[in-house]
XYZ file of N, CA, C and O in Angstrom:
832
model
N -34.844 18.193 14.343
C -35.933 18.784 15.480
C -35.380 17.863 16.521
O -35.707 18.312 17.661
N -35.144 16.731 16.356
C -34.892 15.718 17.793
C -33.567 16.352 18.485
O -33.904 16.366 19.516
N -33.084 16.770 18.050
C -31.300 17.307 18.573
C -31.861 18.519 19.162
O -31.351 18.325 20.507
N -32.478 19.173 18.745
C -33.075 20.708 19.320
C -33.791 20.043 20.432
O -33.882 20.866 21.757
N -34.772 19.098 20.543
C -35.458 19.020 21.728
C -34.652 18.077 22.580
O -34.936 18.240 23.980
N -33.968 17.077 22.275
C -32.530 16.859 23.125
C -31.721 17.959 23.695
O -31.506 17.911 25.122
N -31.465 19.337 23.130
C -31.030 20.148 23.426
C -31.453 21.303 24.510
O -31.056 22.059 24.944
N -32.582 20.847 24.505
C -33.522 22.038 25.050
C -33.304 22.376 26.724
O -33.238 23.611 27.099
N -33.364 21.253 27.235
C -32.999 21.506 28.513
C -31.337 22.513 29.028
O -31.269 22.903 30.041
N -30.710 22.297 28.017
C -29.299 22.918 28.105
C -29.134 24.586 27.555
O -28.541 24.991 28.012
N -30.356 24.810 27.165
C -30.506 26.046 26.370
C -29.768 26.355 25.368
O -29.476 27.130 24.693
N -29.188 24.993 24.440
C -28.424 25.174 23.441
C -29.191 24.931 22.544
O -30.533 24.092 22.594
N -28.603 25.269 21.329
C -29.766 24.619 19.862
C -28.634 24.175 18.624
O -27.434 24.738 18.742
N -29.171 23.778 17.461
C -28.393 23.473 16.522
C -28.089 24.848 15.779
O -28.875 25.812 15.386
N -26.807 24.993 15.459
C -26.512 26.026 14.911
C -25.944 26.192 13.633
O -25.556 26.962 12.619
N -25.241 24.793 13.287
C -24.729 24.736 11.855
C -25.245 23.323 11.597
O -25.111 22.259 12.308
N -25.158 23.183 10.239
C -25.497 22.039 9.485
C -24.941 21.381 8.402
O -24.474 22.395 8.022
N -24.452 20.118 8.207
C -23.583 19.835 6.839
C -24.066 18.469 6.657
O -24.621 17.493 7.096
N -24.623 18.793 5.223
C -25.295 17.725 4.681
C -24.532 16.814 3.977
O -23.794 17.042 2.811
N -24.039 15.442 4.441
C -22.852 14.654 3.822
C -23.514 13.194 4.297
O -24.368 13.112 4.986
N -22.752 12.419 3.801
C -22.577 10.831 4.665
C -22.885 10.282 3.562
O -22.700 9.820 2.143
N -23.383 8.822 3.813
C -23.850 7.651 3.070
C -25.088 8.219 2.083
O -26.080 8.599 2.807
N -24.970 8.389 0.917
C -25.573 9.486 0.006
C -25.347 10.520 -0.927
O -24.238 10.954 0.350
N -25.334 10.918 -1.658
C -25.216 11.775 -2.435
C -25.869 12.932 -2.377
O -27.244 12.524 -2.908
N -25.627 13.921 -1.645
C -26.730 15.137 -1.600
C -27.329 15.916 -2.804
O -28.547 16.078 -2.865
N -26.304 16.009 -3.625
C -26.932 16.459 -4.797
C -27.623 15.658 -5.670
O -28.333 16.333 -6.895
N -27.648 14.293 -5.594
C -28.604 13.221 -6.223
C -29.794 13.558 -5.674
O -30.971 13.269 -6.673
N -29.990 14.182 -4.742
C -31.166 14.624 -4.190
C -31.536 15.994 -4.066
O -32.205 16.907 -3.309
N -31.280 16.813 -5.175
C -31.191 18.006 -5.473
C -32.233 18.927 -4.702
O -32.020 19.821 -4.049
N -33.130 18.712 -5.347
C -34.947 19.344 -5.241
C -34.971 19.181 -3.636
O -35.257 20.177 -2.868
N -35.076 18.043 -3.175
C -35.265 17.863 -1.711
C -34.304 18.658 -0.763
O -34.469 19.357 0.385
N -33.284 18.705 -1.112
C -31.694 19.368 -0.382
C -32.372 20.883 -0.076
O -31.806 21.082 0.754
N -32.197 21.031 -1.535
C -32.402 22.904 -1.331
C -33.610 23.020 -0.780
O -33.732 24.171 -0.037
N -34.867 22.204 -0.875
C -35.892 22.749 0.090
C -35.875 22.456 1.453
O -36.243 23.761 2.444
N -34.905 21.787 1.912
C -34.589 21.484 3.111
C -33.492 22.537 3.931
O -34.170 23.192 4.748
N -32.719 22.945 2.989
C -32.034 24.142 3.432
C -32.987 25.531 3.569
O -32.711 26.298 4.409
N -34.158 25.889 2.562
C -34.525 26.840 2.337
C -35.357 26.791 3.761
O -35.649 27.771 4.614
N -36.004 25.963 4.047
C -37.013 25.746 5.283
C -36.206 25.593 6.919
O -36.831 26.741 7.608
N -35.047 25.576 6.880
C -34.205 25.596 8.269
C -33.767 27.167 8.356
O -33.415 27.299 9.048
N -33.420 27.675 7.023
C -33.205 29.075 6.999
C -34.174 29.956 7.111
O -34.143 31.077 7.733
N -35.569 29.613 7.217
C -36.449 30.664 7.242
C -36.645 31.200 8.334
O -36.810 29.949 9.212
N -37.452 32.251 8.622
C -37.933 32.609 9.872
C -38.781 31.855 10.546
O -38.897 32.039 11.784
N -39.805 31.167 9.808
C -40.754 30.330 10.312
C -40.296 28.832 10.717
O -40.641 28.088 11.139
N -39.011 28.687 10.027
C -38.317 27.346 10.179
C -37.203 27.600 11.466
O -37.802 28.010 12.358
N -35.961 27.315 11.393
C -35.170 27.260 12.246
C -34.075 28.536 12.324
O -33.085 28.356 12.938
N -34.239 28.989 11.671
C -33.552 30.531 11.699
C -32.107 30.274 11.271
O -31.086 30.788 12.100
N -31.620 28.796 10.570
C -29.963 28.953 10.870
C -29.595 29.255 9.186
O -29.857 29.176 8.358
N -28.447 30.539 9.537
C -27.876 31.125 8.431
C -27.433 30.348 7.060
O -26.713 29.586 7.994
N -27.736 30.607 6.181
C -27.168 30.010 5.140
C -25.697 29.642 5.234
O -25.289 28.738 4.368
N -24.836 30.584 5.691
C -23.616 30.387 5.661
C -22.916 29.545 6.798
O -21.874 29.164 7.056
N -23.923 29.049 7.557
C -23.511 28.072 8.531
C -24.319 26.756 8.293
O -24.368 25.591 9.049
N -24.721 26.692 6.808
C -24.797 25.471 6.257
C -23.803 25.081 5.219
O -23.728 25.772 4.371
N -23.593 23.928 5.129
C -22.706 23.272 4.164
C -23.262 21.797 3.448
O -23.954 21.046 4.096
N -23.008 21.930 1.961
C -23.882 20.737 1.358
C -22.401 20.002 0.792
O -21.358 20.701 0.043
N -22.122 18.926 0.898
C -20.776 18.305 0.651
C -21.203 17.292 -0.799
O -22.086 16.784 -0.892
N -20.477 16.838 -1.594
C -20.676 16.450 -2.825
C -19.595 15.484 -3.227
O -18.240 16.314 -3.070
N -19.487 14.242 -4.006
C -18.565 13.728 -4.474
C -18.324 14.065 -5.830
O -16.912 13.996 -6.195
N -18.881 15.179 -6.421
C -18.234 15.576 -7.580
C -19.222 15.744 -8.592
O -18.962 15.347 -9.899
N -20.495 15.825 -8.357
C -21.689 15.839 -9.274
C -21.638 17.058 -10.382
O -22.337 17.912 -9.959
N -20.929 17.166 -11.327
C -20.732 18.203 -12.155
C -22.113 19.134 -12.716
O -22.105 20.395 -12.263
N -23.123 18.181 -13.380
C -24.077 18.956 -13.659
C -24.861 19.535 -12.461
O -25.360 20.918 -12.804
N -24.743 19.206 -11.004
C -25.499 19.581 -10.223
C -25.032 20.714 -9.634
O -25.728 21.354 -8.957
N -23.322 20.233 -9.547
C -22.880 21.856 -8.841
C -23.272 23.229 -9.573
O -22.999 23.999 -9.334
N -23.077 23.071 -11.200
C -23.420 23.695 -12.038
C -24.760 24.633 -11.517
O -25.033 25.561 -11.274
N -26.153 23.409 -11.191
C -27.201 23.990 -11.008
C -27.179 24.586 -9.463
O -27.925 25.390 -9.557
N -26.332 24.154 -8.823
C -25.950 24.631 -7.382
C -25.591 25.677 -7.634
O -25.996 27.253 -6.709
N -24.314 26.494 -8.197
C -23.844 27.539 -8.391
C -24.757 28.455 -9.041
O -24.702 29.624 -8.492
N -25.530 28.183 -9.933
C -26.742 29.072 -10.610
C -27.760 29.607 -9.658
O -28.382 30.838 -9.926
N -27.676 28.927 -8.608
C -28.778 29.421 -7.395
C -28.105 30.916 -6.785
O -29.015 31.493 -6.084
N -26.879 30.841 -6.778
C -26.317 31.938 -6.123
C -26.767 31.939 -4.650
O -26.381 33.148 -4.152
N -26.322 30.875 -3.804
C -26.989 31.155 -2.745
C -25.790 31.217 -1.926
O -24.538 30.807 -2.450
N -25.540 31.341 -0.759
C -24.487 31.639 0.068
C -24.082 30.340 1.000
O -23.409 30.167 1.692
N -24.974 29.308 0.729
C -24.519 28.067 1.315
C -23.367 27.803 0.891
O -22.812 28.006 -0.347
N -22.456 26.961 2.082
C -21.357 26.415 1.570
C -21.224 25.115 0.664
O -21.939 24.341 1.092
N -20.017 25.247 0.027
C -20.154 23.814 -0.726
C -18.650 23.349 -0.242
O -17.493 23.541 -0.189
N -18.557 21.980 -0.333
C -17.343 21.158 0.206
C -17.207 19.929 -0.889
O -18.301 19.385 -1.315
N -16.273 19.637 -1.330
C -15.853 18.741 -2.689
C -15.200 17.603 -1.962
O -14.130 17.786 -1.430
N -15.649 16.421 -1.830
C -14.659 15.073 -1.548
C -13.848 14.725 -2.799
O -14.171 14.222 -3.486
N -12.667 15.363 -2.308
C -11.475 15.381 -3.610
C -10.729 14.403 -3.384
O -10.719 13.421 -4.154
N -10.032 14.049 -2.239
C -9.437 12.801 -2.018
C -8.193 12.453 -2.619
O -7.415 11.590 -2.683
N -8.016 13.303 -3.997
C -6.531 12.984 -4.638
C -6.486 14.213 -5.905
O -7.644 15.022 -6.349
N -5.634 14.335 -6.101
C -4.786 15.564 -7.164
C -4.934 14.925 -8.506
O -4.863 15.794 -9.172
N -5.217 13.805 -8.896
C -5.039 13.691 -10.088
C -6.041 12.306 -10.384
O -6.456 11.268 -9.473
N -6.193 11.922 -11.567
C -7.412 10.997 -12.251
C -6.821 9.479 -11.654
O -7.744 8.529 -11.266
N -5.601 9.302 -11.660
C -5.386 7.908 -11.626
C -5.396 7.349 -10.043
O -5.861 6.290 -9.925
N -5.067 8.240 -8.942
C -5.351 8.056 -7.801
C -7.271 8.180 -7.378
O -7.422 7.459 -6.774
N -7.667 9.185 -8.196
C -9.011 9.599 -7.538
C -9.851 8.553 -8.225
O -10.841 8.072 -7.502
N -9.220 8.008 -9.459
C -10.428 6.472 -9.879
C -10.164 5.706 -9.086
O -11.172 4.707 -9.015
N -9.242 5.133 -8.742
C -8.993 4.084 -7.551
C -9.971 4.405 -6.129
O -10.547 3.454 -5.646
N -9.907 5.610 -5.579
C -10.663 5.930 -4.691
C -11.860 6.257 -4.657
O -13.234 6.056 -3.896
N -12.490 6.990 -5.729
C -13.667 7.517 -5.946
C -14.185 7.266 -7.483
O -13.830 7.741 -8.583
N -15.029 6.159 -7.849
C -15.278 5.656 -8.972
C -16.207 6.953 -9.914
O -16.440 6.960 -11.081
N -16.733 7.710 -9.366
C -17.348 8.718 -9.775
C -16.484 9.527 -10.489
O -16.787 10.376 -11.673
N -15.310 9.677 -10.459
C -14.042 10.288 -11.344
C -13.988 10.251 -12.405
O -13.596 10.481 -13.638
N -14.526 8.737 -13.038
C -14.349 8.369 -14.088
C -15.687 9.124 -14.988
O -15.257 9.231 -16.225
N -16.529 9.435 -14.692
C -17.465 10.446 -15.382
C -16.948 11.702 -15.203
O -17.535 12.470 -16.365
N -16.592 11.939 -14.090
C -16.232 13.321 -13.930
C -14.796 13.435 -13.509
O -14.473 14.059 -12.351
N -13.934 13.610 -14.174
C -12.612 13.685 -13.919
C -12.249 15.008 -13.286
O -12.774 15.724 -13.380
N -10.867 15.168 -12.813
C -10.416 15.819 -11.796
C -10.067 17.555 -12.564
O -11.004 18.303 -11.971
N -10.112 17.345 -13.923
C -9.566 18.579 -14.547
C -10.948 19.511 -14.587
O -11.411 20.416 -14.699
N -12.145 18.509 -15.149
C -13.366 19.187 -15.597
C -14.036 19.520 -14.045
O -14.784 20.820 -14.007
N -13.647 19.018 -13.015
C -14.228 19.022 -11.729
C -13.720 20.631 -11.310
O -14.653 21.254 -10.868
N -12.536 20.829 -11.480
C -11.959 22.160 -11.158
C -12.721 23.024 -11.873
O -12.497 24.357 -11.526
N -12.784 23.134 -13.182
C -13.319 23.891 -13.930
C -14.567 24.462 -13.273
O -14.963 25.590 -13.394
N -15.300 23.448 -13.099
C -16.839 23.707 -12.396
C -16.707 24.466 -10.997
O -17.449 25.250 -10.670
N -15.707 24.003 -10.462
C -15.305 24.498 -9.263
C -15.247 25.864 -9.042
O -15.513 26.924 -8.128
N -14.175 26.427 -10.279
C -14.038 27.855 -10.616
C -15.188 28.407 -10.809
O -15.144 29.612 -10.415
N -15.992 28.044 -11.634
C -17.135 28.244 -12.543
C -18.466 28.864 -10.980
O -18.949 29.711 -10.758
N -18.322 27.676 -9.871
C -19.042 28.135 -8.769
C -18.630 29.447 -8.055
O -19.338 30.069 -7.750
N -17.238 29.438 -7.690
C -16.498 30.806 -7.193
C -17.000 31.699 -7.694
O -17.536 32.759 -7.084
N -16.929 31.959 -9.206
C -17.012 32.838 -9.923
C -18.562 33.490 -9.668
O -18.991 34.563 -9.416
N -19.440 32.516 -9.640
C -20.810 33.053 -9.511
C -21.226 33.091 -7.973
O -22.095 33.936 -7.579
N -20.664 32.426 -6.889
C -21.196 32.665 -5.515
C -20.257 33.796 -4.867
O -20.838 34.265 -3.791
N -18.745 33.865 -5.295
C -17.770 34.599 -4.455
C -17.981 33.757 -3.295
O -17.497 34.780 -2.034
N -17.898 32.808 -3.045
C -17.778 31.923 -1.648
C -16.809 30.949 -1.940
O -16.011 30.246 -2.966
N -16.172 30.792 -0.731
C -14.946 29.800 -0.393
C -15.299 28.511 -0.534
O -16.423 27.967 0.043
N -14.597 27.260 -1.233
C -15.008 26.089 -1.620
C -14.021 25.166 -0.555
O -12.804 25.523 -0.405
N -14.714 24.404 -0.076
C -13.710 23.097 0.898
C -13.425 21.806 0.269
O -14.339 21.161 -0.496
N -11.988 21.546 0.033
C -11.832 20.344 -0.439
C -11.283 19.280 0.660
O -10.470 19.556 1.534
N -12.537 18.503 0.676
C -12.450 17.197 1.755
C -11.311 16.337 1.303
O -11.012 15.792 0.128
N -10.267 15.876 2.243
C -8.994 15.156 1.329
C -8.603 14.353 2.565
O -7.997 14.386 3.960
N -9.030 12.881 2.639
C -8.611 11.932 3.475
C -7.330 11.504 3.371
O -7.157 10.888 1.733
N -6.453 11.364 4.259
C -5.121 10.886 3.743
C -5.083 9.304 4.458
O -5.298 9.071 5.407
N -4.471 8.608 3.621
C -4.255 7.123 3.344
C -2.899 6.909 3.217
O -2.507 7.337 2.243
N -2.560 5.854 3.987
C -0.830 5.698 3.924
C -0.617 5.129 2.548
O -1.461 4.073 2.196
N 0.334 5.768 2.013
C 0.860 5.170 0.677
C 0.069 5.264 -0.632
O 0.388 4.404 -1.622
N -0.966 5.889 -0.254
C -2.067 5.951 -1.526
C -2.056 7.735 -1.966
O -1.760 7.815 -3.142
N -2.245 8.471 -1.001
C -2.557 9.647 -1.042
C -1.685 10.780 -0.675
O -2.086 11.950 -0.391
N -0.790 10.276 0.423
C -0.294 11.074 1.119
C 1.275 11.300 1.183
O 1.730 11.842 2.077
N 1.923 11.199 0.028
C 3.153 11.417 -0.202
C 3.322 13.079 -0.287
O 2.450 13.811 -0.783
N 4.861 13.526 -0.232
C 4.856 14.956 -0.404
C 4.869 15.421 -1.968
O 3.989 16.518 -2.237
N 5.123 14.393 -2.762
C 4.786 14.878 -4.077
C 3.175 15.106 -4.520
O 2.800 15.906 -5.374
N 2.304 14.199 -3.808
C 0.973 14.225 -4.007
C 0.694 15.620 -3.422
O -0.566 16.456 -3.785
N 1.002 16.166 -2.188
C 0.722 17.398 -1.623
C 1.032 18.363 -2.453
O 0.661 19.525 -2.773
N 2.419 18.115 -3.181
C 2.855 19.554 -4.373
C 1.690 19.442 -5.439
O 1.574 20.480 -5.925
N 1.302 18.413 -5.833
C 0.583 18.255 -7.298
C -0.970 18.822 -6.372
O -1.671 19.535 -7.318
N -1.461 18.686 -5.452
C -2.653 19.092 -4.763
C -2.534 20.653 -4.705
O -3.295 21.292 -5.256
N -1.442 21.181 -4.281
C -1.227 22.747 -4.118
C -1.223 23.092 -5.723
O -2.080 24.576 -5.899
N -0.645 22.658 -6.323
C -0.277 23.046 -7.970
C -1.890 22.983 -8.221
O -2.478 24.185 -9.283
N -2.804 21.968 -8.348
C -4.187 21.841 -8.691
C -5.220 23.083 -8.404
O -5.999 23.704 -9.345
N -4.853 23.384 -7.057
C -5.673 24.455 -6.570
C -5.307 25.843 -6.243
O -5.859 26.691 -5.907
N -4.090 25.966 -6.552
C -3.682 27.167 -6.293
C -4.073 28.427 -7.063
O -4.460 27.996 -8.120
N -4.940 29.283 -6.468
C -5.406 30.806 -6.870
C -6.755 30.619 -6.696
O -7.612 31.580 -6.832
N -7.325 29.487 -6.503
C -8.524 29.468 -5.917
C -9.203 30.068 -4.539
O -8.355 30.078 -3.873
N -10.363 30.321 -4.480
C -10.766 30.529 -3.084
C -11.247 29.566 -2.351
O -12.527 29.275 -2.621
N -10.534 28.689 -1.856
C -10.410 27.393 -1.134
C -9.604 26.975 -0.115
O -8.531 27.939 -0.039
N -10.110 26.217 0.496
C -9.153 25.455 1.590
C -9.124 23.979 1.705
O -10.219 23.352 1.172
N -8.101 23.516 2.317
C -7.990 22.014 2.276
C -8.288 21.353 3.504
O -7.649 21.713 4.426
N -9.466 20.736 3.804
C -9.617 19.798 5.203
C -8.910 18.653 5.215
O -9.539 17.713 4.561
N -7.938 18.583 5.734
C -7.252 17.380 5.813
C -8.231 16.175 6.877
O -8.021 16.851 7.986
N -8.109 15.060 6.387
C -9.086 14.094 7.323
C -8.178 13.264 7.774
O -7.920 12.001 6.580
N -7.971 12.479 8.917
C -7.143 11.251 9.138
C -8.094 10.033 8.974
O -9.225 10.001 8.964
N -7.527 8.946 8.082
C -8.462 7.859 7.634
C -8.643 7.262 8.716
O -8.149 6.952 9.989
N -10.065 6.908 9.052
C -10.491 5.916 10.182
C -10.343 4.425 9.603
O -11.362 3.930 8.957
N -9.340 3.516 10.055
C -9.218 2.286 9.469
C -10.466 1.285 10.011
O -10.957 1.616 11.298
N -10.807 0.619 8.934
C -11.824 -0.222 9.318
C -11.381 -1.639 8.694
O -10.399 -1.953 7.729
N -11.940 -2.741 9.167
C -11.215 -4.227 8.410
C -11.734 -4.658 7.454
O -11.299 -5.325 6.748
N -12.716 -3.592 6.612
C -13.173 -4.206 5.407
C -12.197 -4.034 4.218
O -12.449 -4.704 2.959
N -11.164 -3.306 4.344
C -10.216 -3.080 3.212
C -8.871 -2.950 3.550
O -8.517 -2.874 5.085
N -7.530 -3.126 2.881
C -6.238 -2.649 3.565
C -5.851 -1.448 3.622
O -4.586 -1.422 3.769
N -6.642 -0.496 3.829
C -6.205 0.548 3.678
C -5.882 1.375 5.136
O -6.522 0.806 6.361
N -5.014 1.993 5.565
C -4.425 2.240 6.734
C -4.364 3.828 6.973
O -3.900 4.425 5.694
N -4.547 4.245 8.132
C -4.214 5.750 8.451
C -3.021 6.345 8.057
O -1.954 5.629 8.624
N -2.522 7.499 7.621
C -1.393 7.872 7.097
C -0.679 8.260 8.377
O -1.295 8.780 9.315
N 0.684 7.868 8.197
C 1.463 8.217 9.096
C 2.064 9.796 8.885
O 2.999 10.296 9.719
N 1.854 10.256 7.645
C 2.576 11.394 7.383
C 1.441 12.938 7.298
O 1.506 13.562 6.314
N 0.839 12.945 8.187
C -0.531 13.788 7.860
C 0.370 15.296 8.442
O 0.023 16.177 7.695
N 1.000 15.185 9.240
C 1.782 16.509 9.863
C 2.511 17.282 8.452
O 2.627 18.089 7.978
N 3.432 16.078 7.709
C 4.325 16.447 6.657
C 3.278 16.973 5.838
O 3.928 18.036 4.987
N 2.031 15.966 5.274
C 1.456 16.939 4.391
C 0.940 17.866 4.470
O 0.913 18.977 3.430
N 0.359 18.369 6.043
C 0.112 19.568 6.200
C 1.026 20.685 5.611
O 0.815 21.696 5.566
N 2.198 20.160 6.478
C 3.373 21.459 6.279
C 3.659 21.774 4.796
O 3.896 22.704 4.265
N 3.606 20.722 3.994
C 3.922 20.866 2.483
C 3.216 21.740 2.000
O 3.357 22.890 1.142
N 1.419 21.767 2.176
C 0.598 22.325 1.804
C 0.837 24.134 1.867
O 0.785 24.965 1.789
N 1.199 24.101 3.638
C 0.974 25.545 4.018
C 2.446 25.956 3.703
O 2.464 27.227 3.011
N 3.699 25.251 3.142
C 4.887 25.949 2.524
C 4.320 26.275 1.137
O 5.033 27.244 0.286
N 3.462 25.611 0.528
C 3.162 26.156 -0.911
C 2.205 27.378 -0.662
O 1.213 27.579 -1.503
N 1.628 27.737 0.435
C 0.592 28.953 1.079
C -0.431 28.435 0.264
O -1.606 29.179 0.023
N -1.072 27.025 0.613
C -2.348 26.574 0.575
C -2.924 26.487 2.056
O -2.464 26.390 3.184
N -4.392 27.415 2.047
C -5.244 27.376 3.421
C -5.449 25.711 3.693
O -6.350 25.249 2.635
N -5.368 25.390 4.931
C -5.336 23.872 5.292
C -5.707 23.839 6.860
O -4.617 24.629 7.407
N -6.554 22.850 6.993
C -6.336 22.612 8.629
C -6.414 20.765 8.476
O -6.666 20.326 7.703
N -6.237 20.500 9.675
C -6.212 18.947 9.955
C -7.707 18.688 10.885
O -7.842 19.404 11.764
N -8.724 17.988 10.372
C -9.907 18.042 10.945
C -9.531 17.258 12.155
O -8.914 16.590 12.399
N -10.442 17.958 13.405
C -10.182 17.500 14.567
C -11.448 16.643 14.602
O -12.287 16.267 14.136
N -10.943 15.338 15.333
C -11.810 13.684 15.049
C -12.096 13.340 16.777
O -11.452 13.982 17.576
N -13.307 12.698 16.711
C -14.048 12.351 17.971
C -14.247 10.501 17.639
O -14.672 10.198 16.844
N -14.032 9.925 18.567
C -14.407 8.559 18.375
C -13.274 7.405 17.754
O -13.738 6.197 17.856
N -12.301 7.750 17.053
C -11.554 6.633 16.475
C -10.811 5.591 17.624
O -10.854 4.367 17.139
N -10.428 6.291 18.812
C -10.005 5.164 19.436
C -11.099 4.087 20.293
O -10.420 2.812 20.724
N -12.059 4.257 19.979
C -13.367 3.003 20.632
C -13.911 2.699 18.990
O -14.731 2.076 19.251
N -13.596 2.744 18.190
C -14.034 2.534 16.850
C -15.625 3.083 16.409
O -16.465 2.394 15.839
N -15.452 4.502 17.070
C -16.862 5.115 16.930
C -16.642 6.224 15.771
O -17.539 7.078 15.884
N -15.705 6.226 15.284
C -15.474 7.678 14.406
C -16.258 7.218 12.844
O -16.806 6.204 12.571
N -16.019 8.377 12.141
C -17.014 8.245 10.523
C -16.499 6.962 9.851
O -15.974 6.655 9.700
N -17.559 6.291 9.423
C -17.869 4.800 8.891
C -17.427 3.510 9.728
O -17.478 2.489 9.276
N -16.894 3.850 11.008
C -16.499 2.731 11.701
C -17.519 1.897 12.284
O -17.522 0.899 12.506
N -18.789 2.966 13.048
C -19.787 1.962 13.628
C -20.652 1.121 12.575
O -21.143 0.033 13.211
N -20.601 1.499 11.433
C -21.254 1.261 10.736
C -20.668 -0.326 10.239
O -21.349 -1.413 10.618
N -19.398 -0.447 10.097
C -18.411 -1.412 9.786
C -18.390 -2.362 11.013
O -18.722 -3.665 10.692
N -18.616 -1.798 11.792
C -18.251 -2.657 13.510
C -19.547 -3.626 13.634
O -19.243 -4.514 13.923
N -20.580 -2.870 13.270
C -22.012 -3.493 13.718
C -22.694 -4.207 12.672
O -23.611 -4.725 12.667
N -22.142 -4.014 11.314
C -22.620 -4.966 10.117
C -22.796 -6.307 10.544
O -21.862 -7.074 11.098
N -24.064 -6.751 10.342
C -24.269 -8.409 10.340
C -24.880 -8.674 11.811
O -25.484 -9.550 12.334
N -24.801 -7.498 12.801
C -25.488 -7.972 14.179
C -26.757 -7.746 14.209
O -27.683 -6.744 13.809
N -27.564 -8.445 14.731
C -28.789 -8.743 14.804
C -29.541 -7.915 15.947
O -29.055 -8.168 17.161
N -30.081 -6.378 15.534
C -30.746 -5.460 16.780
C -31.835 -6.381 17.059
O -32.797 -6.569 16.284
N -31.951 -6.242 18.514
C -33.017 -6.401 19.603
C -34.197 -5.364 19.047
O -34.154 -4.393 19.061
């Protein structure tokens, strides 16, 4: 509502929504679904469900619940690794819901909804960006109605991770394996204003 008010003078309006970020949307399942229904409703903002995406770290029971609604809302999975060894390191949720079980549930979602799934994959130098890892990822999702959204890592001072220098090679390997993929267009990295950087940059600052 605030963004639409801001845009009112330009004649533009919000047309697409992605529910993601700090906090797991499917942990707040009922309220998120209510939100989607409200903004989709003719008395709400009339944003088409195919223009709405819900992102999840991979909560299997909630993905099943979401699939059973058979809505046309898009689903994005924060994958970031093709195996349990790397994903356990990057995403502790994987210890509860490992990759192989997550893939089974993604297939169930596709069967129930006939919708394409997005796999989000942040590329981190020497962690998950090798050619071998790309081939493993291709093997993991081959045959699925899915595509991979490759995301350059936004470097912050809090950890030792670095942005991959092999983004193009990773992308080309997936393409050679006939995997649909894109490299996400990014904004703000050069001024530390990209996703995750503003919070890290301003932590500890007392706001007036």
